[in-house]
Each structure stands twice: as structure tokens, then as C-alpha cells.
Amino acid sequence: MTSICVFGAGAIGGLIAAKLESAGTPVTVVARGPHCEAMRANGLALRSDGREVVTRPRVETDPRSVGAQDYLMLTLKAHSLVPAMAQLKPLIGPDTTIVAAINGVPWWYTYRLGGAFEGRRVEAVDPDGVVSAGLPPAQALGCIVYPAADVVEPGMIHHTYGDRFTLGEPDGSRSDRAAKFSELLIKAGLKAPVRARIRDELWVKLWGNMAFNPVSALTGATLDKVLADPGTHAVCRALMVEGQAVAEKLGVRFAIGVDKRLAGGAEVGAHKTSMLQDLERGRPLEIEALLGAVVEMAGWVGVDMPIGRSILALVRQRAEVR
């Protein structure tokens, strides 16, 4: 039987665990606090498509009692990886596939990238190589998360929209491990295409996140207001143009244009970005994975990002003075 552990079983992790369990695929979740206690006592409940189901994944607080897994799905935010390294170690063996369901530039980004930047460390998300040492890039499987969900109360996940988790190997290969995990997600009622050029799709999502999240956090505005206002719309567009220049220097091909991506963001409506939600709740911000890493890579490829550098500095300052 395939062993699967979801580490960071909050909204997205809980959604995945509940979906897999509902489809008959056993899952272990590592959690803590009231959410953990509620799942142990009452199960993991998922509200989705007007229905509510209660599942019973194995719930643990100590990864040492779980052991090495076939698939370890990480649904943390990127800045939580370094503090979690010691906890993650018991879950990873030589054959463990690490499914990186994390927003932003991932620690494995330059693994098998090819060209001049092959294997270069992105300090913004892998300071001093700590993450790569604990999570070997050769064992990583890229995963782009599209659904939105919330933990509405301990043990209860509300899935609001989206059902796609795009998978891809850093080297573009069609691996058995990617195909198998895709099959498990599809069996669970999710869309899980495997893409040869995972970085292209990663950038389309990052393209919006690197602009919408920090601008929303700085203004306190929901996404519809950010993109309806001519001033903040212009800032987002300029920031995305800078990001596109960096990505294309790294070999990325964009399937859509910047204005279509902006229009797609506007269609989401009165949505509080995750960064704005974190700011309001006093949580650390994922600014380094979403923008800091892009500014860092801009220096590699000789692209100037004056808007990006300014927004990055403002958000860092905002985070410090909360």
C-alpha cells in the first residue's frame, strides 16, 4: 500500500487529505493544536460542492511515530520550511517523493534547470542551503495549487473553489512517481495533470501572486479593488512586466499575456489575498518566496526591477512594524 503523509494539514492540506481518504486512499496528517485535537476527536470534515463529508485520516503530532513515506505532501508556506526541518526528517527516506504544494519560487527551482544557473541556490527560499539539505531537490515533485479553502473551525475545511493540482518533474520527465500520484489525486475527484514544463505554469500563478499579494497587503484592499483602481492596477502591471522579463531570461515561456492574467485576477472578485489575511492575523508573510526570490533572480540575469525592489522593501518594513 502506498504511504502518504500530509504535513501542514491546514486548509489545502486538509482538503487533499479529506479527498484522498474519501476515495479510499489512507493518509496520515501531521498537525498540532486545536485543529489536531478536533480531527482526532471528531474526524476531518470537508464542506465542498454543497456537501459535507467526515473522514478519518490517521492524525499524529510526532513524525517519528509515522516514519518514512512514499509520498510526503508539503502544504506549508515556504517560510515555514526551515523551522520544520527537524520534524520533516523522520518522514523522508531515500525513496520518498516530496510533493511541494507550496506557493512561490520553490527551493528546487534550479535543479535540472539547465544552462548557466543549473543548481544555483535561491537564498530567499533556501538560506544557506538548509532546505535543500533536508529536502533533496532530486526527490522533489513540483505541484501548483489552484483550489481555495479555509479552516472555518478546528477540524472543518470549507472548500470554496478550484480542483486542480498540476504536477511536474523539475527535469521535465514523465516519471512513474508523478503518474502514480496523479492517478491517486484523480481517483479522489481532483484534476492532476502532469506537465513537462512545470516552471512555465508555476510562473503564471507566481506572476499574479508576486503582484497581487504584496499590493493587497500594503493597501488593505481586496483583489477586486486593487485591480479596479487605476493606480494599483498600474503598479501590479508594472511589477508583472518586470517579473516576466526575469522569467523569460530563465527560459520560461508564457502562454498568456500580462493583461489576460490581470483580467483573470479581477474575475476572482472581493477576495482577500493570503498575504493580507496573514498580515491581519499577525502571521509571518510569504513575501520572500513570492517576490524576494524573483528580485534575487533578477540580479542573476541582469534585469532591473525598480518596482519590485520598492514593493519588497515596503512589505518587509510593514511586516516588521506590525
PDB file of C-alpha atoms in Angstrom:
ATOM      1  CA  MET A   1       0.000   0.000   0.000  1.00  0.00           C
ATOM      2  CA  THR A   2       1.221   3.493  -0.850  1.00  0.00           C
ATOM      3  CA  SER A   3       2.022   5.564   2.233  1.00  0.00           C
ATOM      4  CA  ILE A   4       1.100   9.252   2.048  1.00  0.00           C
ATOM      5  CA  CYS A   5       1.657  11.920   4.669  1.00  0.00           C
ATOM      6  CA  VAL A   6       0.327  15.471   4.502  1.00  0.00           C
ATOM      7  CA  PHE A   7       2.495  17.803   6.560  1.00  0.00           C
ATOM      8  CA  GLY A   8       0.840  21.117   7.270  1.00  0.00           C
ATOM      9  CA  ALA A   9      -2.744  19.894   7.261  1.00  0.00           C
ATOM     10  CA  GLY A  10      -4.401  23.300   7.270  1.00  0.00           C
ATOM     11  CA  ALA A  11      -6.823  24.388   4.566  1.00  0.00           C
ATOM     12  CA  ILE A  12      -5.153  22.942   1.439  1.00  0.00           C
ATOM     13  CA  GLY A  13      -3.552  20.030   3.252  1.00  0.00           C
ATOM     14  CA  GLY A  14      -6.869  19.205   4.897  1.00  0.00           C
ATOM     15  CA  LEU A  15      -8.658  19.393   1.551  1.00  0.00           C
ATOM     16  CA  ILE A  16      -6.218  16.940  -0.025  1.00  0.00           C
ATOM     17  CA  ALA A  17      -6.283  14.567   2.954  1.00  0.00           C
ATOM     18  CA  ALA A  18     -10.082  14.524   3.082  1.00  0.00           C
ATOM     19  CA  LYS A  19     -10.404  13.979  -0.666  1.00  0.00           C
ATOM     20  CA  LEU A  20      -7.898  11.108  -0.683  1.00  0.00           C
ATOM     21  CA  GLU A  21      -9.489   9.475   2.375  1.00  0.00           C
ATOM     22  CA  SER A  22     -12.958   9.771   0.848  1.00  0.00           C
ATOM     23  CA  ALA A  23     -11.672   7.911  -2.212  1.00  0.00           C
ATOM     24  CA  GLY A  24     -10.272   5.084  -0.105  1.00  0.00           C
ATOM     25  CA  THR A  25      -6.615   6.155  -0.086  1.00  0.00           C
ATOM     26  CA  PRO A  26      -5.300   6.159   3.505  1.00  0.00           C
ATOM     27  CA  VAL A  27      -3.498   9.322   4.582  1.00  0.00           C
ATOM     28  CA  THR A  28      -1.547  10.357   7.657  1.00  0.00           C
ATOM     29  CA  VAL A  29      -1.676  14.009   8.627  1.00  0.00           C
ATOM     30  CA  VAL A  30       0.806  15.712  10.920  1.00  0.00           C
ATOM     31  CA  ALA A  31      -0.850  18.537  12.808  1.00  0.00           C
ATOM     32  CA  ARG A  32      -0.930  20.269  16.165  1.00  0.00           C
ATOM     33  CA  GLY A  33      -3.097  22.409  18.433  1.00  0.00           C
ATOM     34  CA  PRO A  34      -6.902  22.603  18.421  1.00  0.00           C
ATOM     35  CA  HIS A  35      -7.107  21.516  14.768  1.00  0.00           C
ATOM     36  CA  CYS A  36      -5.239  18.312  15.603  1.00  0.00           C
ATOM     37  CA  GLU A  37      -7.368  17.660  18.687  1.00  0.00           C
ATOM     38  CA  ALA A  38     -10.591  18.182  16.726  1.00  0.00           C
ATOM     39  CA  MET A  39      -9.513  15.805  13.943  1.00  0.00           C
ATOM     40  CA  ARG A  40      -8.621  13.145  16.474  1.00  0.00           C
ATOM     41  CA  ALA A  41     -11.880  13.519  18.352  1.00  0.00           C
ATOM     42  CA  ASN A  42     -14.361  14.072  15.544  1.00  0.00           C
ATOM     43  CA  GLY A  43     -12.570  13.365  12.271  1.00  0.00           C
ATOM     44  CA  LEU A  44     -11.658  15.729   9.451  1.00  0.00           C
ATOM     45  CA  ALA A  45     -14.767  17.334   7.938  1.00  0.00           C
ATOM     46  CA  LEU A  46     -14.855  18.799   4.450  1.00  0.00           C
ATOM     47  CA  ARG A  47     -17.575  21.067   3.059  1.00  0.00           C
ATOM     48  CA  SER A  48     -17.402  21.104  -0.721  1.00  0.00           C
ATOM     49  CA  ASP A  49     -19.937  21.444  -3.545  1.00  0.00           C
ATOM     50  CA  GLY A  50     -22.797  21.814  -1.096  1.00  0.00           C
ATOM     51  CA  ARG A  51     -21.982  18.574   0.714  1.00  0.00           C
ATOM     52  CA  GLU A  52     -20.218  17.743   3.943  1.00  0.00           C
ATOM     53  CA  VAL A  53     -18.209  14.579   4.480  1.00  0.00           C
ATOM     54  CA  VAL A  54     -16.340  13.452   7.577  1.00  0.00           C
ATOM     55  CA  THR A  55     -13.165  11.448   7.084  1.00  0.00           C
ATOM     56  CA  ARG A  56     -10.848   9.700   9.500  1.00  0.00           C
ATOM     57  CA  PRO A  57      -7.217  10.104   8.491  1.00  0.00           C
ATOM     58  CA  ARG A  58      -4.520   8.988  10.866  1.00  0.00           C
ATOM     59  CA  VAL A  59      -3.577  12.080  12.889  1.00  0.00           C
ATOM     60  CA  GLU A  60      -0.163  12.416  14.530  1.00  0.00           C
ATOM     61  CA  THR A  61       1.776  15.177  16.229  1.00  0.00           C
ATOM     62  CA  ASP A  62       5.180  13.442  16.247  1.00  0.00           C
ATOM     63  CA  PRO A  63       6.555  12.497  12.800  1.00  0.00           C
ATOM     64  CA  ARG A  64       8.841   9.939  14.433  1.00  0.00           C
ATOM     65  CA  SER A  65       5.793   7.744  15.001  1.00  0.00           C
ATOM     66  CA  VAL A  66       4.979   7.912  11.289  1.00  0.00           C
ATOM     67  CA  GLY A  67       8.306   7.072   9.628  1.00  0.00           C
ATOM     68  CA  ALA A  68       9.490   7.418   6.048  1.00  0.00           C
ATOM     69  CA  GLN A  69       6.715   7.776   3.470  1.00  0.00           C
ATOM     70  CA  ASP A  70       6.280   7.001  -0.210  1.00  0.00           C
ATOM     71  CA  TYR A  71       4.829  10.482  -0.719  1.00  0.00           C
ATOM     72  CA  LEU A  72       5.281  13.436   1.608  1.00  0.00           C
ATOM     73  CA  MET A  73       2.994  16.298   0.632  1.00  0.00           C
ATOM     74  CA  LEU A  74       4.127  19.654   1.964  1.00  0.00           C
ATOM     75  CA  THR A  75       1.322  22.198   2.228  1.00  0.00           C
ATOM     76  CA  LEU A  76       3.189  24.701   4.386  1.00  0.00           C
ATOM     77  CA  LYS A  77       4.115  28.202   3.359  1.00  0.00           C
ATOM     78  CA  ALA A  78       7.687  28.498   2.149  1.00  0.00           C
ATOM     79  CA  HIS A  79       8.949  30.461   5.163  1.00  0.00           C
ATOM     80  CA  SER A  80       7.804  27.623   7.461  1.00  0.00           C
ATOM     81  CA  LEU A  81      10.131  25.060   5.880  1.00  0.00           C
ATOM     82  CA  VAL A  82      13.330  25.982   7.713  1.00  0.00           C
ATOM     83  CA  PRO A  83      11.739  25.759  11.198  1.00  0.00           C
ATOM     84  CA  ALA A  84      10.144  22.436  10.188  1.00  0.00           C
ATOM     85  CA  MET A  85      13.331  20.691   9.020  1.00  0.00           C
ATOM     86  CA  ALA A  86      13.844  18.614  12.165  1.00  0.00           C
ATOM     87  CA  GLN A  87      10.230  17.467  12.140  1.00  0.00           C
ATOM     88  CA  LEU A  88      10.325  16.551   8.462  1.00  0.00           C
ATOM     89  CA  LYS A  89      13.469  14.420   8.689  1.00  0.00           C
ATOM     90  CA  PRO A  90      11.812  11.211  10.023  1.00  0.00           C
ATOM     91  CA  LEU A  91       9.269  11.286   7.182  1.00  0.00           C
ATOM     92  CA  ILE A  92      11.870  11.205   4.415  1.00  0.00           C
ATOM     93  CA  GLY A  93      13.682   8.121   3.218  1.00  0.00           C
ATOM     94  CA  PRO A  94      15.810   7.629   0.090  1.00  0.00           C
ATOM     95  CA  ASP A  95      12.730   6.729  -1.981  1.00  0.00           C
ATOM     96  CA  THR A  96      10.339   9.351  -0.620  1.00  0.00           C
ATOM     97  CA  THR A  97       8.786  11.664  -3.199  1.00  0.00           C
ATOM     98  CA  ILE A  98       8.420  15.156  -1.745  1.00  0.00           C
ATOM     99  CA  VAL A  99       5.389  16.820  -3.305  1.00  0.00           C
ATOM    100  CA  ALA A 100       5.974  20.541  -2.958  1.00  0.00           C
ATOM    101  CA  ALA A 101       2.483  22.096  -2.873  1.00  0.00           C
ATOM    102  CA  ILE A 102       3.897  25.489  -1.912  1.00  0.00           C
ATOM    103  CA  ASN A 103       3.341  28.915  -3.481  1.00  0.00           C
ATOM    104  CA  GLY A 104       6.162  30.999  -4.877  1.00  0.00           C
ATOM    105  CA  VAL A 105       9.615  30.103  -6.133  1.00  0.00           C
ATOM    106  CA  PRO A 106      10.436  26.633  -4.729  1.00  0.00           C
ATOM    107  CA  TRP A 107      13.763  25.596  -3.242  1.00  0.00           C
ATOM    108  CA  TRP A 108      14.205  23.058  -6.077  1.00  0.00           C
ATOM    109  CA  TYR A 109      13.769  25.663  -8.841  1.00  0.00           C
ATOM    110  CA  THR A 110      17.262  25.435 -10.387  1.00  0.00           C
ATOM    111  CA  TYR A 111      17.580  21.639 -10.065  1.00  0.00           C
ATOM    112  CA  ARG A 112      17.841  20.266 -13.606  1.00  0.00           C
ATOM    113  CA  LEU A 113      17.090  23.747 -14.930  1.00  0.00           C
ATOM    114  CA  GLY A 114      19.921  23.547 -17.426  1.00  0.00           C
ATOM    115  CA  GLY A 115      22.025  26.462 -18.571  1.00  0.00           C
ATOM    116  CA  ALA A 116      24.155  28.855 -16.565  1.00  0.00           C
ATOM    117  CA  PHE A 117      22.024  28.757 -13.427  1.00  0.00           C
ATOM    118  CA  GLU A 118      21.744  24.995 -13.036  1.00  0.00           C
ATOM    119  CA  GLY A 119      21.868  24.147  -9.320  1.00  0.00           C
ATOM    120  CA  ARG A 120      22.293  27.735  -8.126  1.00  0.00           C
ATOM    121  CA  ARG A 121      20.731  28.240  -4.719  1.00  0.00           C
ATOM    122  CA  VAL A 122      17.891  30.729  -4.300  1.00  0.00           C
ATOM    123  CA  GLU A 123      18.844  32.218  -0.949  1.00  0.00           C
ATOM    124  CA  ALA A 124      15.434  33.834  -0.418  1.00  0.00           C
ATOM    125  CA  VAL A 125      13.799  30.401  -0.067  1.00  0.00           C
ATOM    126  CA  ASP A 126      16.808  28.208   0.769  1.00  0.00           C
ATOM    127  CA  PRO A 127      19.003  30.221   3.168  1.00  0.00           C
ATOM    128  CA  ASP A 128      22.469  28.674   3.460  1.00  0.00           C
ATOM    129  CA  GLY A 129      21.151  25.555   1.705  1.00  0.00           C
ATOM    130  CA  VAL A 130      19.234  24.395   4.786  1.00  0.00           C
ATOM    131  CA  VAL A 131      16.120  23.428   2.839  1.00  0.00           C
ATOM    132  CA  SER A 132      17.958  21.594   0.041  1.00  0.00           C
ATOM    133  CA  ALA A 133      19.972  19.657   2.626  1.00  0.00           C
ATOM    134  CA  GLY A 134      16.806  18.395   4.307  1.00  0.00           C
ATOM    135  CA  LEU A 135      14.612  18.114   1.220  1.00  0.00           C
ATOM    136  CA  PRO A 136      16.849  16.839  -1.599  1.00  0.00           C
ATOM    137  CA  PRO A 137      15.773  18.505  -4.869  1.00  0.00           C
ATOM    138  CA  ALA A 138      16.185  15.155  -6.674  1.00  0.00           C
ATOM    139  CA  GLN A 139      13.292  13.849  -4.582  1.00  0.00           C
ATOM    140  CA  ALA A 140      11.032  16.852  -5.179  1.00  0.00           C
ATOM    141  CA  LEU A 141       7.954  16.784  -7.402  1.00  0.00           C
ATOM    142  CA  GLY A 142       6.553  20.177  -8.328  1.00  0.00           C
ATOM    143  CA  CYS A 143       2.920  20.884  -7.525  1.00  0.00           C
ATOM    144  CA  ILE A 144       0.939  24.021  -8.366  1.00  0.00           C
ATOM    145  CA  VAL A 145      -2.093  24.583  -6.158  1.00  0.00           C
ATOM    146  CA  TYR A 146      -5.209  26.200  -7.624  1.00  0.00           C
ATOM    147  CA  PRO A 147      -8.033  25.467  -5.123  1.00  0.00           C
ATOM    148  CA  ALA A 148      -9.067  27.872  -2.373  1.00  0.00           C
ATOM    149  CA  ALA A 149     -10.113  26.601   1.036  1.00  0.00           C
ATOM    150  CA  ASP A 150     -10.300  27.756   4.647  1.00  0.00           C
ATOM    151  CA  VAL A 151     -10.193  26.163   8.073  1.00  0.00           C
ATOM    152  CA  VAL A 152     -13.523  27.569   9.291  1.00  0.00           C
ATOM    153  CA  GLU A 153     -13.159  25.888  12.686  1.00  0.00           C
ATOM    154  CA  PRO A 154     -10.835  23.229  14.104  1.00  0.00           C
ATOM    155  CA  GLY A 155     -11.345  20.017  12.162  1.00  0.00           C
ATOM    156  CA  MET A 156     -13.512  21.651   9.481  1.00  0.00           C
ATOM    157  CA  ILE A 157     -12.357  22.625   5.976  1.00  0.00           C
ATOM    158  CA  HIS A 158     -14.513  24.736   3.667  1.00  0.00           C
ATOM    159  CA  HIS A 159     -13.531  24.291   0.020  1.00  0.00           C
ATOM    160  CA  THR A 160     -14.671  27.346  -1.942  1.00  0.00           C
ATOM    161  CA  TYR A 161     -13.367  26.843  -5.495  1.00  0.00           C
ATOM    162  CA  GLY A 162     -10.886  25.060  -7.729  1.00  0.00           C
ATOM    163  CA  ASP A 163      -9.901  21.409  -8.054  1.00  0.00           C
ATOM    164  CA  ARG A 164      -6.598  21.362  -9.945  1.00  0.00           C
ATOM    165  CA  PHE A 165      -3.155  20.392  -8.675  1.00  0.00           C
ATOM    166  CA  THR A 166      -0.710  20.464 -11.596  1.00  0.00           C
ATOM    167  CA  LEU A 167       2.285  18.159 -11.141  1.00  0.00           C
ATOM    168  CA  GLY A 168       5.663  18.139 -12.848  1.00  0.00           C
ATOM    169  CA  GLU A 169       9.197  16.856 -12.547  1.00  0.00           C
ATOM    170  CA  PRO A 170      11.931  19.515 -12.348  1.00  0.00           C
ATOM    171  CA  ASP A 171      13.703  17.826 -15.269  1.00  0.00           C
ATOM    172  CA  GLY A 172      10.546  17.609 -17.390  1.00  0.00           C
ATOM    173  CA  SER A 173      10.484  13.812 -17.466  1.00  0.00           C
ATOM    174  CA  ARG A 174       7.344  11.639 -17.392  1.00  0.00           C
ATOM    175  CA  SER A 175       8.149   9.703 -14.246  1.00  0.00           C
ATOM    176  CA  ASP A 176       6.313   6.784 -12.704  1.00  0.00           C
ATOM    177  CA  ARG A 177       6.129   8.596  -9.371  1.00  0.00           C
ATOM    178  CA  ALA A 178       4.393  11.609 -10.926  1.00  0.00           C
ATOM    179  CA  ALA A 179       1.978   9.395 -12.874  1.00  0.00           C
ATOM    180  CA  LYS A 180       1.095   7.366  -9.776  1.00  0.00           C
ATOM    181  CA  PHE A 181       0.420  10.400  -7.610  1.00  0.00           C
ATOM    182  CA  SER A 182      -1.626  11.952 -10.398  1.00  0.00           C
ATOM    183  CA  GLU A 183      -3.760   8.802 -10.543  1.00  0.00           C
ATOM    184  CA  LEU A 184      -4.394   8.950  -6.793  1.00  0.00           C
ATOM    185  CA  LEU A 185      -5.494  12.591  -6.967  1.00  0.00           C
ATOM    186  CA  ILE A 186      -7.728  11.924  -9.970  1.00  0.00           C
ATOM    187  CA  LYS A 187      -9.301   8.985  -8.142  1.00  0.00           C
ATOM    188  CA  ALA A 188     -10.047  11.456  -5.335  1.00  0.00           C
ATOM    189  CA  GLY A 189     -12.022  13.672  -7.729  1.00  0.00           C
ATOM    190  CA  LEU A 190      -9.296  16.233  -8.351  1.00  0.00           C
ATOM    191  CA  LYS A 191      -7.643  17.325 -11.584  1.00  0.00           C
ATOM    192  CA  ALA A 192      -3.955  16.455 -11.594  1.00  0.00           C
ATOM    193  CA  PRO A 193      -2.300  16.906 -14.993  1.00  0.00           C
ATOM    194  CA  VAL A 194       1.404  16.151 -15.280  1.00  0.00           C
ATOM    195  CA  ARG A 195       3.247  18.834 -17.240  1.00  0.00           C
ATOM    196  CA  ALA A 196       6.664  18.605 -18.879  1.00  0.00           C
ATOM    197  CA  ARG A 197       7.327  22.346 -18.414  1.00  0.00           C
ATOM    198  CA  ILE A 198       6.191  22.799 -14.821  1.00  0.00           C
ATOM    199  CA  ARG A 199       8.071  26.096 -14.411  1.00  0.00           C
ATOM    200  CA  ASP A 200       6.011  27.714 -17.192  1.00  0.00           C
ATOM    201  CA  GLU A 201       2.803  27.021 -15.297  1.00  0.00           C
ATOM    202  CA  LEU A 202       4.430  27.852 -11.969  1.00  0.00           C
ATOM    203  CA  TRP A 203       5.234  31.330 -13.276  1.00  0.00           C
ATOM    204  CA  VAL A 204       1.692  32.015 -14.489  1.00  0.00           C
ATOM    205  CA  LYS A 205       0.467  31.595 -10.927  1.00  0.00           C
ATOM    206  CA  LEU A 206       3.500  33.333  -9.405  1.00  0.00           C
ATOM    207  CA  TRP A 207       3.033  36.188 -11.872  1.00  0.00           C
ATOM    208  CA  GLY A 208      -0.186  37.175 -10.141  1.00  0.00           C
ATOM    209  CA  ASN A 209       0.920  36.302  -6.611  1.00  0.00           C
ATOM    210  CA  MET A 210       4.102  38.390  -6.807  1.00  0.00           C
ATOM    211  CA  ALA A 211       1.980  41.471  -7.586  1.00  0.00           C
ATOM    212  CA  PHE A 212      -1.496  40.983  -6.130  1.00  0.00           C
ATOM    213  CA  ASN A 213      -0.397  39.717  -2.710  1.00  0.00           C
ATOM    214  CA  PRO A 214       2.044  42.485  -1.718  1.00  0.00           C
ATOM    215  CA  VAL A 215      -0.073  45.299  -3.175  1.00  0.00           C
ATOM    216  CA  SER A 216      -3.114  43.943  -1.367  1.00  0.00           C
ATOM    217  CA  ALA A 217      -1.147  43.710   1.885  1.00  0.00           C
ATOM    218  CA  LEU A 218       0.117  47.286   1.546  1.00  0.00           C
ATOM    219  CA  THR A 219      -3.291  48.781   0.739  1.00  0.00           C
ATOM    220  CA  GLY A 220      -5.534  46.518   2.799  1.00  0.00           C
ATOM    221  CA  ALA A 221      -7.755  46.143  -0.269  1.00  0.00           C
ATOM    222  CA  THR A 222      -9.409  43.042  -1.674  1.00  0.00           C
ATOM    223  CA  LEU A 223      -8.366  41.869  -5.116  1.00  0.00           C
ATOM    224  CA  ASP A 224     -11.299  43.427  -6.945  1.00  0.00           C
ATOM    225  CA  LYS A 225     -10.465  46.861  -5.528  1.00  0.00           C
ATOM    226  CA  VAL A 226      -6.742  46.500  -6.212  1.00  0.00           C
ATOM    227  CA  LEU A 227      -7.420  45.818  -9.880  1.00  0.00           C
ATOM    228  CA  ALA A 228     -10.281  48.296 -10.289  1.00  0.00           C
ATOM    229  CA  ASP A 229      -8.204  51.249  -9.069  1.00  0.00           C
ATOM    230  CA  PRO A 230      -6.089  52.703 -11.930  1.00  0.00           C
ATOM    231  CA  GLY A 231      -3.113  53.405  -9.664  1.00  0.00           C
ATOM    232  CA  THR A 232      -2.765  49.991  -8.026  1.00  0.00           C
ATOM    233  CA  HIS A 233      -3.670  48.272 -11.303  1.00  0.00           C
ATOM    234  CA  ALA A 234      -0.751  50.086 -12.941  1.00  0.00           C
ATOM    235  CA  VAL A 235       1.617  49.089 -10.130  1.00  0.00           C
ATOM    236  CA  CYS A 236       0.589  45.428 -10.443  1.00  0.00           C
ATOM    237  CA  ARG A 237       1.036  45.515 -14.206  1.00  0.00           C
ATOM    238  CA  ALA A 238       4.479  47.124 -13.987  1.00  0.00           C
ATOM    239  CA  LEU A 239       5.570  44.592 -11.392  1.00  0.00           C
ATOM    240  CA  MET A 240       4.361  41.717 -13.539  1.00  0.00           C
ATOM    241  CA  VAL A 241       6.195  43.075 -16.597  1.00  0.00           C
ATOM    242  CA  GLU A 242       9.393  43.107 -14.543  1.00  0.00           C
ATOM    243  CA  GLY A 243       8.740  39.540 -13.396  1.00  0.00           C
ATOM    244  CA  GLN A 244       8.103  38.384 -16.945  1.00  0.00           C
ATOM    245  CA  ALA A 245      11.468  39.759 -18.048  1.00  0.00           C
ATOM    246  CA  VAL A 246      13.197  37.730 -15.324  1.00  0.00           C
ATOM    247  CA  ALA A 247      11.282  34.538 -16.125  1.00  0.00           C
ATOM    248  CA  GLU A 248      11.953  34.735 -19.846  1.00  0.00           C
ATOM    249  CA  LYS A 249      15.688  35.168 -19.194  1.00  0.00           C
ATOM    250  CA  LEU A 250      15.432  31.891 -17.253  1.00  0.00           C
ATOM    251  CA  GLY A 251      13.803  30.125 -20.220  1.00  0.00           C
ATOM    252  CA  VAL A 252      10.133  30.380 -19.246  1.00  0.00           C
ATOM    253  CA  ARG A 253       7.507  30.646 -21.983  1.00  0.00           C
ATOM    254  CA  PHE A 254       4.275  32.435 -21.048  1.00  0.00           C
ATOM    255  CA  ALA A 255       1.146  31.005 -22.643  1.00  0.00           C
ATOM    256  CA  ILE A 256      -0.893  34.159 -21.939  1.00  0.00           C
ATOM    257  CA  GLY A 257      -0.209  37.895 -21.879  1.00  0.00           C
ATOM    258  CA  VAL A 258       0.024  40.150 -18.863  1.00  0.00           C
ATOM    259  CA  ASP A 259      -3.351  41.819 -19.446  1.00  0.00           C
ATOM    260  CA  LYS A 260      -5.152  38.486 -19.643  1.00  0.00           C
ATOM    261  CA  ARG A 261      -3.523  37.448 -16.373  1.00  0.00           C
ATOM    262  CA  LEU A 262      -4.633  40.725 -14.778  1.00  0.00           C
ATOM    263  CA  ALA A 263      -8.169  40.164 -16.050  1.00  0.00           C
ATOM    264  CA  GLY A 264      -8.141  36.676 -14.568  1.00  0.00           C
ATOM    265  CA  GLY A 265      -7.206  38.117 -11.188  1.00  0.00           C
ATOM    266  CA  ALA A 266     -10.043  40.643 -11.384  1.00  0.00           C
ATOM    267  CA  GLU A 267     -12.539  37.849 -12.045  1.00  0.00           C
ATOM    268  CA  VAL A 268     -11.799  36.363  -8.616  1.00  0.00           C
ATOM    269  CA  GLY A 269     -13.702  39.279  -7.102  1.00  0.00           C
ATOM    270  CA  ALA A 270     -13.725  40.519  -3.497  1.00  0.00           C
ATOM    271  CA  HIS A 271     -11.028  38.130  -2.340  1.00  0.00           C
ATOM    272  CA  LYS A 272      -8.557  38.831   0.461  1.00  0.00           C
ATOM    273  CA  THR A 273      -5.180  37.597  -0.662  1.00  0.00           C
ATOM    274  CA  SER A 274      -3.383  35.160   1.611  1.00  0.00           C
ATOM    275  CA  MET A 275      -0.744  37.786   2.407  1.00  0.00           C
ATOM    276  CA  LEU A 276      -3.367  40.297   3.527  1.00  0.00           C
ATOM    277  CA  GLN A 277      -5.005  37.612   5.678  1.00  0.00           C
ATOM    278  CA  ASP A 278      -1.648  36.762   7.256  1.00  0.00           C
ATOM    279  CA  LEU A 279      -0.932  40.431   7.919  1.00  0.00           C
ATOM    280  CA  GLU A 280      -4.288  40.901   9.636  1.00  0.00           C
ATOM    281  CA  ARG A 281      -3.737  37.801  11.777  1.00  0.00           C
ATOM    282  CA  GLY A 282      -0.207  38.774  12.793  1.00  0.00           C
ATOM    283  CA  ARG A 283       1.392  35.870  10.966  1.00  0.00           C
ATOM    284  CA  PRO A 284       4.706  35.881   9.062  1.00  0.00           C
ATOM    285  CA  LEU A 285       4.372  36.952   5.429  1.00  0.00           C
ATOM    286  CA  GLU A 286       5.460  34.812   2.473  1.00  0.00           C
ATOM    287  CA  ILE A 287       6.995  37.808   0.727  1.00  0.00           C
ATOM    288  CA  GLU A 288      10.395  36.164   0.162  1.00  0.00           C
ATOM    289  CA  ALA A 289       9.012  33.229  -1.821  1.00  0.00           C
ATOM    290  CA  LEU A 290       6.618  35.393  -3.832  1.00  0.00           C
ATOM    291  CA  LEU A 291       8.763  38.444  -4.545  1.00  0.00           C
ATOM    292  CA  GLY A 292      12.119  38.319  -2.743  1.00  0.00           C
ATOM    293  CA  ALA A 293      13.203  35.300  -4.779  1.00  0.00           C
ATOM    294  CA  VAL A 294      12.200  36.977  -8.046  1.00  0.00           C
ATOM    295  CA  VAL A 295      14.202  40.102  -7.182  1.00  0.00           C
ATOM    296  CA  GLU A 296      17.156  37.877  -6.281  1.00  0.00           C
ATOM    297  CA  MET A 297      16.977  36.019  -9.598  1.00  0.00           C
ATOM    298  CA  ALA A 298      16.662  39.330 -11.433  1.00  0.00           C
ATOM    299  CA  GLY A 299      20.192  40.052 -10.244  1.00  0.00           C
ATOM    300  CA  TRP A 300      21.385  36.767 -11.738  1.00  0.00           C
ATOM    301  CA  VAL A 301      20.042  37.552 -15.200  1.00  0.00           C
ATOM    302  CA  GLY A 302      20.758  41.295 -15.267  1.00  0.00           C
ATOM    303  CA  VAL A 303      17.152  42.528 -15.165  1.00  0.00           C
ATOM    304  CA  ASP A 304      16.424  45.699 -13.198  1.00  0.00           C
ATOM    305  CA  MET A 305      13.301  45.555 -11.008  1.00  0.00           C
ATOM    306  CA  PRO A 306      12.833  49.048  -9.516  1.00  0.00           C
ATOM    307  CA  ILE A 307       9.131  48.488  -8.801  1.00  0.00           C
ATOM    308  CA  GLY A 308       9.781  45.044  -7.396  1.00  0.00           C
ATOM    309  CA  ARG A 309      12.594  46.250  -5.150  1.00  0.00           C
ATOM    310  CA  SER A 310      10.449  49.119  -3.840  1.00  0.00           C
ATOM    311  CA  ILE A 311       7.418  46.929  -3.124  1.00  0.00           C
ATOM    312  CA  LEU A 312       9.617  44.297  -1.484  1.00  0.00           C
ATOM    313  CA  ALA A 313      11.187  46.885   0.830  1.00  0.00           C
ATOM    314  CA  LEU A 314       7.782  48.315   1.773  1.00  0.00           C
ATOM    315  CA  VAL A 315       6.295  44.915   2.616  1.00  0.00           C
ATOM    316  CA  ARG A 316       9.349  43.914   4.631  1.00  0.00           C
ATOM    317  CA  GLN A 317       9.016  47.179   6.572  1.00  0.00           C
ATOM    318  CA  ARG A 318       5.291  46.632   7.052  1.00  0.00           C
ATOM    319  CA  ALA A 319       5.936  43.150   8.414  1.00  0.00           C
ATOM    320  CA  GLU A 320       8.482  44.485  10.922  1.00  0.00           C
ATOM    321  CA  VAL A 321       6.268  47.234  12.335  1.00  0.00           C
ATOM    322  CA  ARG A 322       3.103  45.196  12.885  1.00  0.00           C
TER     323      ARG A 322
END
